[in-house]
Tab-separated table of C-alpha atoms and ligand atoms in Angstrom:
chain	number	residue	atom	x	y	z
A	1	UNK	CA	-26.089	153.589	207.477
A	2	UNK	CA	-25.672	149.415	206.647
A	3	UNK	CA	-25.220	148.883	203.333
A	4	UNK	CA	-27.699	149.299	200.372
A	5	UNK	CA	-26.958	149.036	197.050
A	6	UNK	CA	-27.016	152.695	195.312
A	7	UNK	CA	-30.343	151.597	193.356
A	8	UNK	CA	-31.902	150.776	196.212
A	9	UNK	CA	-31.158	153.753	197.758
A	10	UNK	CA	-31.748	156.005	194.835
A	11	UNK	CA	-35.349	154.302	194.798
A	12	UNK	CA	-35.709	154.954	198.096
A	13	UNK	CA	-34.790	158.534	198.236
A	14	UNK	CA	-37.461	159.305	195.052
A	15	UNK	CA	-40.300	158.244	197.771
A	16	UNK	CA	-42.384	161.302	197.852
A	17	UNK	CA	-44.021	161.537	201.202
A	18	UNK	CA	-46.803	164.938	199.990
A	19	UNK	CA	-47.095	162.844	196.940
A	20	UNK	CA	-47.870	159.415	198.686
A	21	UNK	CA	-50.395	161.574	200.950
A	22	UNK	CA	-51.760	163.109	198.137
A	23	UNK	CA	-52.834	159.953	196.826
A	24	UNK	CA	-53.923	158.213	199.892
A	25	UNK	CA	-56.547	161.109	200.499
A	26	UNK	CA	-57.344	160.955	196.840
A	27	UNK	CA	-58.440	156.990	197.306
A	28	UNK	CA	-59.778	157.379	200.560
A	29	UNK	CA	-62.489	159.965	198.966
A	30	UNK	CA	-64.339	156.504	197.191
A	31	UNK	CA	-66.809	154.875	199.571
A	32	UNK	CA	-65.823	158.061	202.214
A	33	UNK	CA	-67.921	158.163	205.425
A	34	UNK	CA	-69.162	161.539	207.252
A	35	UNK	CA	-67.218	160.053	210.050
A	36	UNK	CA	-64.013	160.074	208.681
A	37	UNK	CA	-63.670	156.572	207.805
A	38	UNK	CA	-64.151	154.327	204.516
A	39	UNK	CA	-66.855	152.138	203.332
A	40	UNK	CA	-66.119	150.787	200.313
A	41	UNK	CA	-67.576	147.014	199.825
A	42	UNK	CA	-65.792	144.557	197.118
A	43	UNK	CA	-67.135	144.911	194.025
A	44	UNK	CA	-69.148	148.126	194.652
A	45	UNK	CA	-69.214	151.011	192.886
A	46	UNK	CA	-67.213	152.905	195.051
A	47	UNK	CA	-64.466	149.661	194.993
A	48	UNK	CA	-64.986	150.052	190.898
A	49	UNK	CA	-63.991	153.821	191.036
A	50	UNK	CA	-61.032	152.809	193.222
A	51	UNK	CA	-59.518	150.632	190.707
A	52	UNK	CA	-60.674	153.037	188.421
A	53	UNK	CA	-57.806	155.514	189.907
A	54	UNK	CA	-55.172	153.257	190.123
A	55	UNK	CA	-55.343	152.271	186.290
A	56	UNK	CA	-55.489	155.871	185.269
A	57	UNK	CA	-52.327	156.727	187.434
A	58	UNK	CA	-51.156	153.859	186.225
A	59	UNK	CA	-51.650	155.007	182.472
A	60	UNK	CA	-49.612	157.869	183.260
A	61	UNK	CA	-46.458	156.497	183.847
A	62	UNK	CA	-47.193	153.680	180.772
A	63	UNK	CA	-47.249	150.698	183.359
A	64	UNK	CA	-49.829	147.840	182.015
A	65	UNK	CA	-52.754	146.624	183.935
A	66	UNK	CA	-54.393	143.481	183.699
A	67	UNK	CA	-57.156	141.507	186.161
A	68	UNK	CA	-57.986	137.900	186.498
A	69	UNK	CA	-61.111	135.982	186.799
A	70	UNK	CA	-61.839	136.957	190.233
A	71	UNK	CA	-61.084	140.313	189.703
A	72	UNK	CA	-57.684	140.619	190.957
A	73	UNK	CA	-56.211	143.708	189.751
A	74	UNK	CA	-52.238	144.268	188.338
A	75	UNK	CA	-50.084	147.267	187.821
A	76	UNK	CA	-46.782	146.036	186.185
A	77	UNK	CA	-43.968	148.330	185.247
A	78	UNK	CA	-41.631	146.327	182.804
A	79	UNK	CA	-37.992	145.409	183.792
A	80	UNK	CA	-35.341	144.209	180.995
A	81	UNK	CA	-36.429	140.678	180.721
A	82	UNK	CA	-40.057	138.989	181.457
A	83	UNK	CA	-39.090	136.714	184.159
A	84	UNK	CA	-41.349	136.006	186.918
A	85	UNK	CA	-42.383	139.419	188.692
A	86	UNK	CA	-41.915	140.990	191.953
A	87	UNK	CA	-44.508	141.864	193.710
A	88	UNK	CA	-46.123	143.777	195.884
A	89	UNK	CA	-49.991	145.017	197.069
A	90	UNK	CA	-52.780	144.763	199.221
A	91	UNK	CA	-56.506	145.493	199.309
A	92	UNK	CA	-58.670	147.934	198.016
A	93	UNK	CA	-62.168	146.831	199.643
A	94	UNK	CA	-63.010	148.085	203.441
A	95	UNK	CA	-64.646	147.307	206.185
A	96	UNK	CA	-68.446	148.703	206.373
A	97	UNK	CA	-67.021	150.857	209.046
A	98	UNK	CA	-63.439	150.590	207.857
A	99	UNK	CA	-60.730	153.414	207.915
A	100	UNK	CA	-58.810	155.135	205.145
A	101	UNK	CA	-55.600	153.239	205.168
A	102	UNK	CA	-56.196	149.453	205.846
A	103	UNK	CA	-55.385	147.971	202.985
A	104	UNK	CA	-55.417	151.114	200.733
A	105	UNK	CA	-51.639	151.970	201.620
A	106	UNK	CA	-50.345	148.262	200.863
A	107	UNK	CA	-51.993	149.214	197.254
A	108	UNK	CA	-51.232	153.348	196.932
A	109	UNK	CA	-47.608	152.901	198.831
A	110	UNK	CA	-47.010	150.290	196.372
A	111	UNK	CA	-47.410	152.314	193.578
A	112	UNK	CA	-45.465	155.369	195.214
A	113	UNK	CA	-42.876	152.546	195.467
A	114	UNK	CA	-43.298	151.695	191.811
A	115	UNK	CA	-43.416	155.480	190.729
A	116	UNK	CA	-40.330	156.174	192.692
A	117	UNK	CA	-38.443	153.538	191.107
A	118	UNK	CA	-39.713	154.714	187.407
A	119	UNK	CA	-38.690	158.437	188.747
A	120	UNK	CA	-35.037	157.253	190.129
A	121	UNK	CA	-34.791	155.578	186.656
A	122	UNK	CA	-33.969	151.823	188.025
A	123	UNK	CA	-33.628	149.688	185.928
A	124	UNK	CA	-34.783	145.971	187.221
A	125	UNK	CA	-34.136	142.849	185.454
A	126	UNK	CA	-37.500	141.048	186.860
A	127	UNK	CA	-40.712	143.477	186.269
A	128	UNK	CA	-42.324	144.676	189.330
A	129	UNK	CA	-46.167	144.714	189.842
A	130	UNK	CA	-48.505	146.194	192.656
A	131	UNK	CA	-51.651	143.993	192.924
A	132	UNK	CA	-54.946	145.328	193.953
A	133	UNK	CA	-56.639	141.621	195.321
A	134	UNK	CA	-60.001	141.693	195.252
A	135	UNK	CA	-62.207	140.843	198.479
A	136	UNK	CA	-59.590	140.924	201.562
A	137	UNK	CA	-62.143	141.749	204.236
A	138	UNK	CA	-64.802	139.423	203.542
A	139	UNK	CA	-67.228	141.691	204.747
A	140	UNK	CA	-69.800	141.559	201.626
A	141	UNK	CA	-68.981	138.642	200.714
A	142	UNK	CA	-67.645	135.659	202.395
A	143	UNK	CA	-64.780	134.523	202.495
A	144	UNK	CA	-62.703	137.659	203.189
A	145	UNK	CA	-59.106	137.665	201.361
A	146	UNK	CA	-60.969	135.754	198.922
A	147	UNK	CA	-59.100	137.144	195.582
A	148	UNK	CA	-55.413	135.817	196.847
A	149	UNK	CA	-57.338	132.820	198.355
A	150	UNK	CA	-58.762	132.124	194.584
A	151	UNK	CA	-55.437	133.182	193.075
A	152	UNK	CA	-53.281	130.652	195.217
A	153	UNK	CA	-55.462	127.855	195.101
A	154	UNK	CA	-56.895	127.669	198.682
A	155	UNK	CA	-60.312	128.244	198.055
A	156	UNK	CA	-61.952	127.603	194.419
A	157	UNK	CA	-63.347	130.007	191.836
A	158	UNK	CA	-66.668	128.722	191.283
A	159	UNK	CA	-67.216	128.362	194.840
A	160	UNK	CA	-65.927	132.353	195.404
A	161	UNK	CA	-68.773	133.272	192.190
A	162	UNK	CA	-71.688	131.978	194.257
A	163	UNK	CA	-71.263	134.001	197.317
A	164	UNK	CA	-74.213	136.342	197.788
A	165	UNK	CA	-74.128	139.117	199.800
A	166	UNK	CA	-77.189	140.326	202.145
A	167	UNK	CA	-79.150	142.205	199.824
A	168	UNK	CA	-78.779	138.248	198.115
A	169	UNK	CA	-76.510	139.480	195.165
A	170	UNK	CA	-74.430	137.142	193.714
A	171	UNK	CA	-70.918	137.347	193.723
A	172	UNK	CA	-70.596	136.535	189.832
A	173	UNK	CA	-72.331	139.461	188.943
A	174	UNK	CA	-71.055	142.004	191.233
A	175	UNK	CA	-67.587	141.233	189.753
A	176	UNK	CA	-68.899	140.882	185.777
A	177	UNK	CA	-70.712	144.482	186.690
A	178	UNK	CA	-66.512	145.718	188.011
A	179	UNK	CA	-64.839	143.757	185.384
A	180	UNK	CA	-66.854	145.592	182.574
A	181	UNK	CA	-66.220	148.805	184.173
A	182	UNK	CA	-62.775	148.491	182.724
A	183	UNK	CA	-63.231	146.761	179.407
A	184	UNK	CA	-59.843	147.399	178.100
A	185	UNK	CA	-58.360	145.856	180.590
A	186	UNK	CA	-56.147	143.058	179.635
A	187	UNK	CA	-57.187	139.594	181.121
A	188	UNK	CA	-54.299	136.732	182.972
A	189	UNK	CA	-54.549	133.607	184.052
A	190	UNK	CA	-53.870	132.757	187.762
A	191	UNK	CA	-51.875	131.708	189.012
A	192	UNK	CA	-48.365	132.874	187.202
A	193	UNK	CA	-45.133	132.989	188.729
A	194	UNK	CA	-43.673	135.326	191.041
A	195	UNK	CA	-40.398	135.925	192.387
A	196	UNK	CA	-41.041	137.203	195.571
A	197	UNK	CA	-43.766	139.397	197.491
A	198	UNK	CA	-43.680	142.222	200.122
A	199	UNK	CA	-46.782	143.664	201.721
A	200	UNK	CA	-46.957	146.885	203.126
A	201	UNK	CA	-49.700	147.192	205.969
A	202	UNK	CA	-50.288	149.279	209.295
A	203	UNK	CA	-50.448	147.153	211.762
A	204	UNK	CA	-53.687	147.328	212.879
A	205	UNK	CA	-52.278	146.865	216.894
A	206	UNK	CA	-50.792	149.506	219.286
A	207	UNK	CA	-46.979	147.710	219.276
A	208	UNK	CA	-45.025	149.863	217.100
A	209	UNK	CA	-46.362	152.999	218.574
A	210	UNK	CA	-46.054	152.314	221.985
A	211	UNK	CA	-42.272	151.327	221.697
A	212	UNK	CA	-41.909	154.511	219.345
A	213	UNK	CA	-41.031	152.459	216.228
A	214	UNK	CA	-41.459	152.749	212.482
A	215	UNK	CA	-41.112	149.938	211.243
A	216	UNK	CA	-42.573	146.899	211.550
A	217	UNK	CA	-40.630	143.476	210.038
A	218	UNK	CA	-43.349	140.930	209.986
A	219	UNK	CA	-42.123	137.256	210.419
A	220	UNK	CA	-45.482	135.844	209.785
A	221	UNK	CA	-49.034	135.778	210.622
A	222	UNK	CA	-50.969	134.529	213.207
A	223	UNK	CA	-53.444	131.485	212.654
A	224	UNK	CA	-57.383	132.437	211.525
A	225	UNK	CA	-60.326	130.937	211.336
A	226	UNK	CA	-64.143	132.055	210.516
A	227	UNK	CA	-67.486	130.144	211.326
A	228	UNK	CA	-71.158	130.453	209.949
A	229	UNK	CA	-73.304	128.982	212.766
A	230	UNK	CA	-76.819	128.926	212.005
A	231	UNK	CA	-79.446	128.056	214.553
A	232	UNK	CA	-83.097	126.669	213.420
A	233	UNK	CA	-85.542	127.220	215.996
A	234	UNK	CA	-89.553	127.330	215.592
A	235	UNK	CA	-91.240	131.027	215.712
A	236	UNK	CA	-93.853	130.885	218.163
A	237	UNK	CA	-96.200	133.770	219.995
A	238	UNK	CA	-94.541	135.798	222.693
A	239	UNK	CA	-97.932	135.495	224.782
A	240	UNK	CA	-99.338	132.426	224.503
A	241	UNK	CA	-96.580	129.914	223.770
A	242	UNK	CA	-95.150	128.003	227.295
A	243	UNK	CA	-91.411	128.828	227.692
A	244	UNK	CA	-91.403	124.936	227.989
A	245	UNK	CA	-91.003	123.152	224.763
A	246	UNK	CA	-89.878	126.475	223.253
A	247	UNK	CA	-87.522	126.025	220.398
A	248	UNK	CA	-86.014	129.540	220.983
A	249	UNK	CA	-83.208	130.018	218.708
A	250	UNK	CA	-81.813	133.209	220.247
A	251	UNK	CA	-81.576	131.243	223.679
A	252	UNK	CA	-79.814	128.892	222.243
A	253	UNK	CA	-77.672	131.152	220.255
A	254	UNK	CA	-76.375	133.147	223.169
A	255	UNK	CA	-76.053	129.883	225.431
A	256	UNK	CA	-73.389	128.288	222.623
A	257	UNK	CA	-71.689	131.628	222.270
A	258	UNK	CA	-71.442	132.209	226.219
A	259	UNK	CA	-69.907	128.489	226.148
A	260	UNK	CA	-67.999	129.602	223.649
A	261	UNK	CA	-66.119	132.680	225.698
A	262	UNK	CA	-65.923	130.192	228.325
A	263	UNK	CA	-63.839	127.755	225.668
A	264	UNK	CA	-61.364	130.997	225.114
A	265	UNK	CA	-61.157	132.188	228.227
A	266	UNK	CA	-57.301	133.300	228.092
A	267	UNK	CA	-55.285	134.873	231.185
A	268	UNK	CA	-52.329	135.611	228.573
A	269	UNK	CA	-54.893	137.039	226.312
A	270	UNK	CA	-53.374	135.545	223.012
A	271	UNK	CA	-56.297	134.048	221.849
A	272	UNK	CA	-58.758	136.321	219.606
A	273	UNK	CA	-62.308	135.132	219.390
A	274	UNK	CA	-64.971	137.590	217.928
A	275	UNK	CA	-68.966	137.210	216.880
A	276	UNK	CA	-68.929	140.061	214.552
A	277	UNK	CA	-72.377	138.984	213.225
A	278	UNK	CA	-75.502	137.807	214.709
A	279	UNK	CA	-78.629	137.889	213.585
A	280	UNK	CA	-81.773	136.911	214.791
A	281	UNK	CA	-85.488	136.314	212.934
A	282	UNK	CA	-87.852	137.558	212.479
A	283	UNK	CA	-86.712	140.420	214.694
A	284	UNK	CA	-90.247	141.251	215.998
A	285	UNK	CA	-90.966	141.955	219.586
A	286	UNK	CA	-94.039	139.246	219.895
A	287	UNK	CA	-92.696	136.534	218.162
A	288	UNK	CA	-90.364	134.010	219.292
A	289	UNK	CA	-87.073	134.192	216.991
A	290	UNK	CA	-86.858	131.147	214.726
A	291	UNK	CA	-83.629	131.459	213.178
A	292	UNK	CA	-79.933	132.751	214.317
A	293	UNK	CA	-77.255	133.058	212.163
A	294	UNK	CA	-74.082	134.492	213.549
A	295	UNK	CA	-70.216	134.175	212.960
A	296	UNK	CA	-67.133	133.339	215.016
A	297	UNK	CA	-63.604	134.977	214.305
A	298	UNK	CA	-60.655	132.744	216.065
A	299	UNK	CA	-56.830	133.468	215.946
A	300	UNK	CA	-54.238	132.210	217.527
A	301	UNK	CA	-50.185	132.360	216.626
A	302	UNK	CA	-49.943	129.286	218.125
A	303	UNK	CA	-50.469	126.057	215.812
A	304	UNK	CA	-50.944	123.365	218.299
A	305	UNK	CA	-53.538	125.896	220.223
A	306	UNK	CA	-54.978	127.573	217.076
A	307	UNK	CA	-56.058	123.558	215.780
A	308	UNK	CA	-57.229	122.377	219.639
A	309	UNK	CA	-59.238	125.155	220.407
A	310	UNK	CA	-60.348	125.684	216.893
A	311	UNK	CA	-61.374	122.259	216.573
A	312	UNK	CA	-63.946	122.242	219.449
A	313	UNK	CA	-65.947	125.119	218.106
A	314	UNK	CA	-68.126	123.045	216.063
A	315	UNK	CA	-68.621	120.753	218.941
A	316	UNK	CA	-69.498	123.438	221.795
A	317	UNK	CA	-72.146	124.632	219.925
A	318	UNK	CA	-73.938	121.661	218.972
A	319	UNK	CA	-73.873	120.850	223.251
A	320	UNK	CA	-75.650	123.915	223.719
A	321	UNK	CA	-78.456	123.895	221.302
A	322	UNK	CA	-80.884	123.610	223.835
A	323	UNK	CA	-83.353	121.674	221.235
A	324	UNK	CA	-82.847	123.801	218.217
A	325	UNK	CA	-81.006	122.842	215.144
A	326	UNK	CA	-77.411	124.122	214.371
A	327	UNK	CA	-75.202	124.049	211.379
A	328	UNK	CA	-71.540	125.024	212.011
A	329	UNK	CA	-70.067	125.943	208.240
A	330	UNK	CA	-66.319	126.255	208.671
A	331	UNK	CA	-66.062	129.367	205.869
A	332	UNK	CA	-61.948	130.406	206.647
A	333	UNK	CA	-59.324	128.390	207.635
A	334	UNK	CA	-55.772	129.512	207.770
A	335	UNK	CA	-53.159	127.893	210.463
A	336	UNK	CA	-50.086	130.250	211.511
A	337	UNK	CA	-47.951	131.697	208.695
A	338	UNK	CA	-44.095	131.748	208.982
A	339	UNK	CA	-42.861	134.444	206.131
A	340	UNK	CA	-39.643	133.896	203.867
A	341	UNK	CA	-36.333	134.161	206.033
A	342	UNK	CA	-34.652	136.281	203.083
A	343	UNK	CA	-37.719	138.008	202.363
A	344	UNK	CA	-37.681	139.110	206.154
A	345	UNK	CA	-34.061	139.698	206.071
A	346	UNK	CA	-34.240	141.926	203.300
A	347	UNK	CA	-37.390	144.016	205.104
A	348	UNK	CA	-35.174	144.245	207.985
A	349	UNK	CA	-31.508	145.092	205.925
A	350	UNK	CA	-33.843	147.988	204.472
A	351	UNK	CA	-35.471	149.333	207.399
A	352	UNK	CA	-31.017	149.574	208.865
A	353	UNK	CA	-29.977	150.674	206.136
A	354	UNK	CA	-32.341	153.736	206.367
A	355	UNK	CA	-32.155	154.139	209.983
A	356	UNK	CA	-35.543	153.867	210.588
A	357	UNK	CA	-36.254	151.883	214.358
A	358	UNK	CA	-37.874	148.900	213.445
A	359	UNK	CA	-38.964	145.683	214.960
A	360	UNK	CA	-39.841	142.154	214.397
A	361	UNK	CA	-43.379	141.053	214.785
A	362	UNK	CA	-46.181	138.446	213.948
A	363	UNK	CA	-49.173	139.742	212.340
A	364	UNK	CA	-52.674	139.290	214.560
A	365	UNK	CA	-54.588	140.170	211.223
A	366	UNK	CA	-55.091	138.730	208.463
A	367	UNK	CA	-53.418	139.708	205.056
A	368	UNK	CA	-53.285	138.318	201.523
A	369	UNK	CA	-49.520	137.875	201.769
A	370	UNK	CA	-50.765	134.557	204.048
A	371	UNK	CA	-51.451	132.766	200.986
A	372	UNK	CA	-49.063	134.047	198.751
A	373	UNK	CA	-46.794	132.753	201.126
A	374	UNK	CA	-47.360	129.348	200.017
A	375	UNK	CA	-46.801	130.319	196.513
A	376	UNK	CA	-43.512	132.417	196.850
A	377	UNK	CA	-40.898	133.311	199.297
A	378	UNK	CA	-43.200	136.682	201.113
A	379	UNK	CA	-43.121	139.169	203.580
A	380	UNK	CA	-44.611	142.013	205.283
A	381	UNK	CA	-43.651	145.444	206.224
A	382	UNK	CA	-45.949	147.425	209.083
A	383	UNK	CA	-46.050	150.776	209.736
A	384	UNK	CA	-47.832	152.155	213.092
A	385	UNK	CA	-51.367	153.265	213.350
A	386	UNK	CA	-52.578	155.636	215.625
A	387	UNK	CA	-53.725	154.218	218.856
A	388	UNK	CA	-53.330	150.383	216.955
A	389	UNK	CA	-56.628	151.518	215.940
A	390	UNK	CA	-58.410	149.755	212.792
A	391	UNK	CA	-61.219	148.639	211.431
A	392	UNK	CA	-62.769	151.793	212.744
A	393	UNK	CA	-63.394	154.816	211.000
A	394	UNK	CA	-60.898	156.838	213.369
A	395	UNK	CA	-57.637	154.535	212.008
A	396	UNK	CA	-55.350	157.077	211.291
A	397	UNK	CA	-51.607	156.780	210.421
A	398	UNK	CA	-48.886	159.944	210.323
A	399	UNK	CA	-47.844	161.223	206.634
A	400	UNK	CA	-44.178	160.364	207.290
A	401	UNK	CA	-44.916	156.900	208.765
A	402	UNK	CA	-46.327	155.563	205.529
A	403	UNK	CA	-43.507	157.456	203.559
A	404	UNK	CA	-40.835	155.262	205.696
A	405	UNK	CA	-42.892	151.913	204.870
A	406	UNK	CA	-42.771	153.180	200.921
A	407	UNK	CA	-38.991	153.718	200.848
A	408	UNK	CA	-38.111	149.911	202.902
A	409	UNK	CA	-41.003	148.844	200.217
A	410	UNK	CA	-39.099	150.410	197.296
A	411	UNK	CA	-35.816	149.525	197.928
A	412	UNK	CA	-36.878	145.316	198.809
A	413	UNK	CA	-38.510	145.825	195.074
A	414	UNK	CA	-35.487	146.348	193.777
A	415	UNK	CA	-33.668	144.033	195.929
A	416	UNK	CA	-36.165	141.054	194.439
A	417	UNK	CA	-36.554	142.376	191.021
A	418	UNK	CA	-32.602	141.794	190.351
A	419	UNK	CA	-32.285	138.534	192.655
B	1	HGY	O1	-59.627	140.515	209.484
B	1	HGY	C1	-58.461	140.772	209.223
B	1	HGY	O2	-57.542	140.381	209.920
B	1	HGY	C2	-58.128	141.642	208.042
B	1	HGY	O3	-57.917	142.946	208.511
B	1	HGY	N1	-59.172	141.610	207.073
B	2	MN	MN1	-56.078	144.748	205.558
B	3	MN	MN1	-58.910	144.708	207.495
């Protein structure tokens, strides 16, 4: 065993793997889907009775809470002084068809991390604080990650309180509705201070399981990038109107996004490029679709690659509208993310020091920590997933996995709360 100092270690050790499990199952029952898997939507009432959980466990143990105007939520448990905190935490919002522990375990492992410390009875000069952000998957409400976004200045607040969802809610009133579901809650101000952040995630990616490995130390995050194309065709009848001098907007849909594969075509397969969404109107069998609105999902951990390819998006799909209309809305945009070298030291001195097999690795999703990167020194810690599998409802990750990630997450706390 490297070296560690003993609160560290003590911290550490207090990780309570039945406990940690406990509560994972306990948050995954909010938004739970007969399949196994999670749906709970930002700012929904299922999201509003997860945060609802967290504050009472966080009651018991006398840590504060607070939220910010975007609905950020923070756990802090004090230390001896009220210098700037360290932090941890990751999302509480799913995908539609999300699984139990995206995002959930950077939030309920941080506060088993938290808890163990208070249990081990470390005392930390800096206080240390779990953050629930609001929004990370975007899939409500665009953009996803949106509460660290708002927090670290890369995207702005009143543009984050227009978003409307499908059902054409507004964003603002979603998170007034979540915010008054706590009205004790104290109020901050973003941004404030912070010493340093870890993230615990599973890695959403088969690596770590296939080389039989616990741990993963993340040295950054790959480059991502979301598009809202819209296509405005003319509606026409299915029977009468001449396929010549159609303005058929699904034609011309599919045409940009088959030039689009053809733009990412990738023997290394490095580059990530999704349509998630695509929809087409009016969605009747007789009547020529007028309008397509669909999105595209690029990634690439290489900068010079991630801006080329990412900058000819826009430009592909305007040389295949095929006579229709198209808007391309850039709506994310976040080049590759190289994490803290201390913070990742300290992920990786932890994961030694407990003799757990661990590995270095970018990140090919997306996480909050990307923009509180450019706020503080950050970091990540992965655990594996079964299969790599996520954004499913069959992501699934082993009880003493996410027990390992708590006790490297505990004891880099410590490590940043008395730096
Ligand atoms: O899309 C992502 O990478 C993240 O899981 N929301
Ligand atoms: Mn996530
Ligand atoms: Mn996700």
């Amino acid at each position: 065993m490297s070296a560690m100092n003993e609160q560290s270690r003590a911290a550490a050790r207090a990780v309570d793997e039945a406990r940690l499990w406990r509560r994972m199952m306990d948050m995954a029952r909010f938004g739970a889907t007969p399949a196994g898997g999670v749906n709970r939507a930002a700012f929904s009432p299922e999201d509003i009775q997860a945060r609802k959980l967290l504050i009472e466990w966080a009651a018991e143990f006398g840590f504060s809470t607070a939220s910010d105007e975007i609905g950020n939520l923070y756990v802090r448990r004090a230390g001896t002084t009220d210098e700037a905190p360290a932090v941890t935490g990751s999302h509480l919002d799913s995908q539609p068809k999300g699984g139990k522990f995206d995002g959930a375990y950077g939030v309920v492992g941080g506060f088993e991390a938290l808890e163990a410390i208070e249990r081990a009875g470390v005392e930390t000069r800096r206080p240390i604080e779990v953050v629930a952000w609001s929004n990370e998957e975007g899939g409500r409400f665009q953009p996803g990650a949106m509460g660290s976004a708002v927090f670290a200045g890369d995207f702005a607040l009143e543009d984050a309180l227009m978003a409307v969802d499908t059902n054409g809610v507004v964003l603002r009133d979603a998170l007034r509705e979540t915010l008054d579901s706590t009205p004790a809650m104290a109020r901050r101000d973003m941004p404030h201070a912070m010493a340093g952040y870890v993230e615990a995630h599973i890695e959403q990616g088969p690596r770590l399981e296939n080389d039989n490995l616990t741990i993963g130390v993340v040295s950054g995050v790959q480059g991502l990038c979301w598009y809202r194309v819209e296509v405005f065709g003319a509606e026409a009848h299915a029977g009468t109107a001449p396929l010549k001098g159609r303005k058929d907007a699904l034609k011309s849909a599919v045409t940009m996004v088959a030039a689009l594969e053809q733009l990412m075509a990738d023997e290394s397969d490095t580059v990530r490029f999704t349509v998630g969404r695509f929809e087409c109107d009016p969605g009747a069998p007789s009547t020529v679709p007028g309008h397509v609105l669909f999105t595209v999902d690029f990634r690439h951990p290489d900068l010079a690659t991630f801006v080329d390819l990412g900058g000819r998006i826009k430009g592909v799909c305007e040389a295949n509208a095929r006579g229709s209309e198209v808007t391309v809305e850039r709506i994310i945009y976040s080049e590759p993310v190289v994490f803290d070298a201390g913070v990742i030291d300290l992920v990786r001195g932890a994961a030694r020091a407990l003799d757990l097999p661990h590995m270095e690795m970018v990140s090919g999703a997306g996480h909050d920590a990307m923009h509180i990167a450019g706020l503080c020194p950050a970091g990540m810690i992965f655990v594996p997933c079964e299969k790599g599998l996520s954004h499913n409802e069959a992501e699934s990750a082993s009880a003493p996995d996410l027990a390992a990630g708590a006790r490297v997450l505990a004891a880099c706390l410590v490590g940043l709360a008395n730096r």
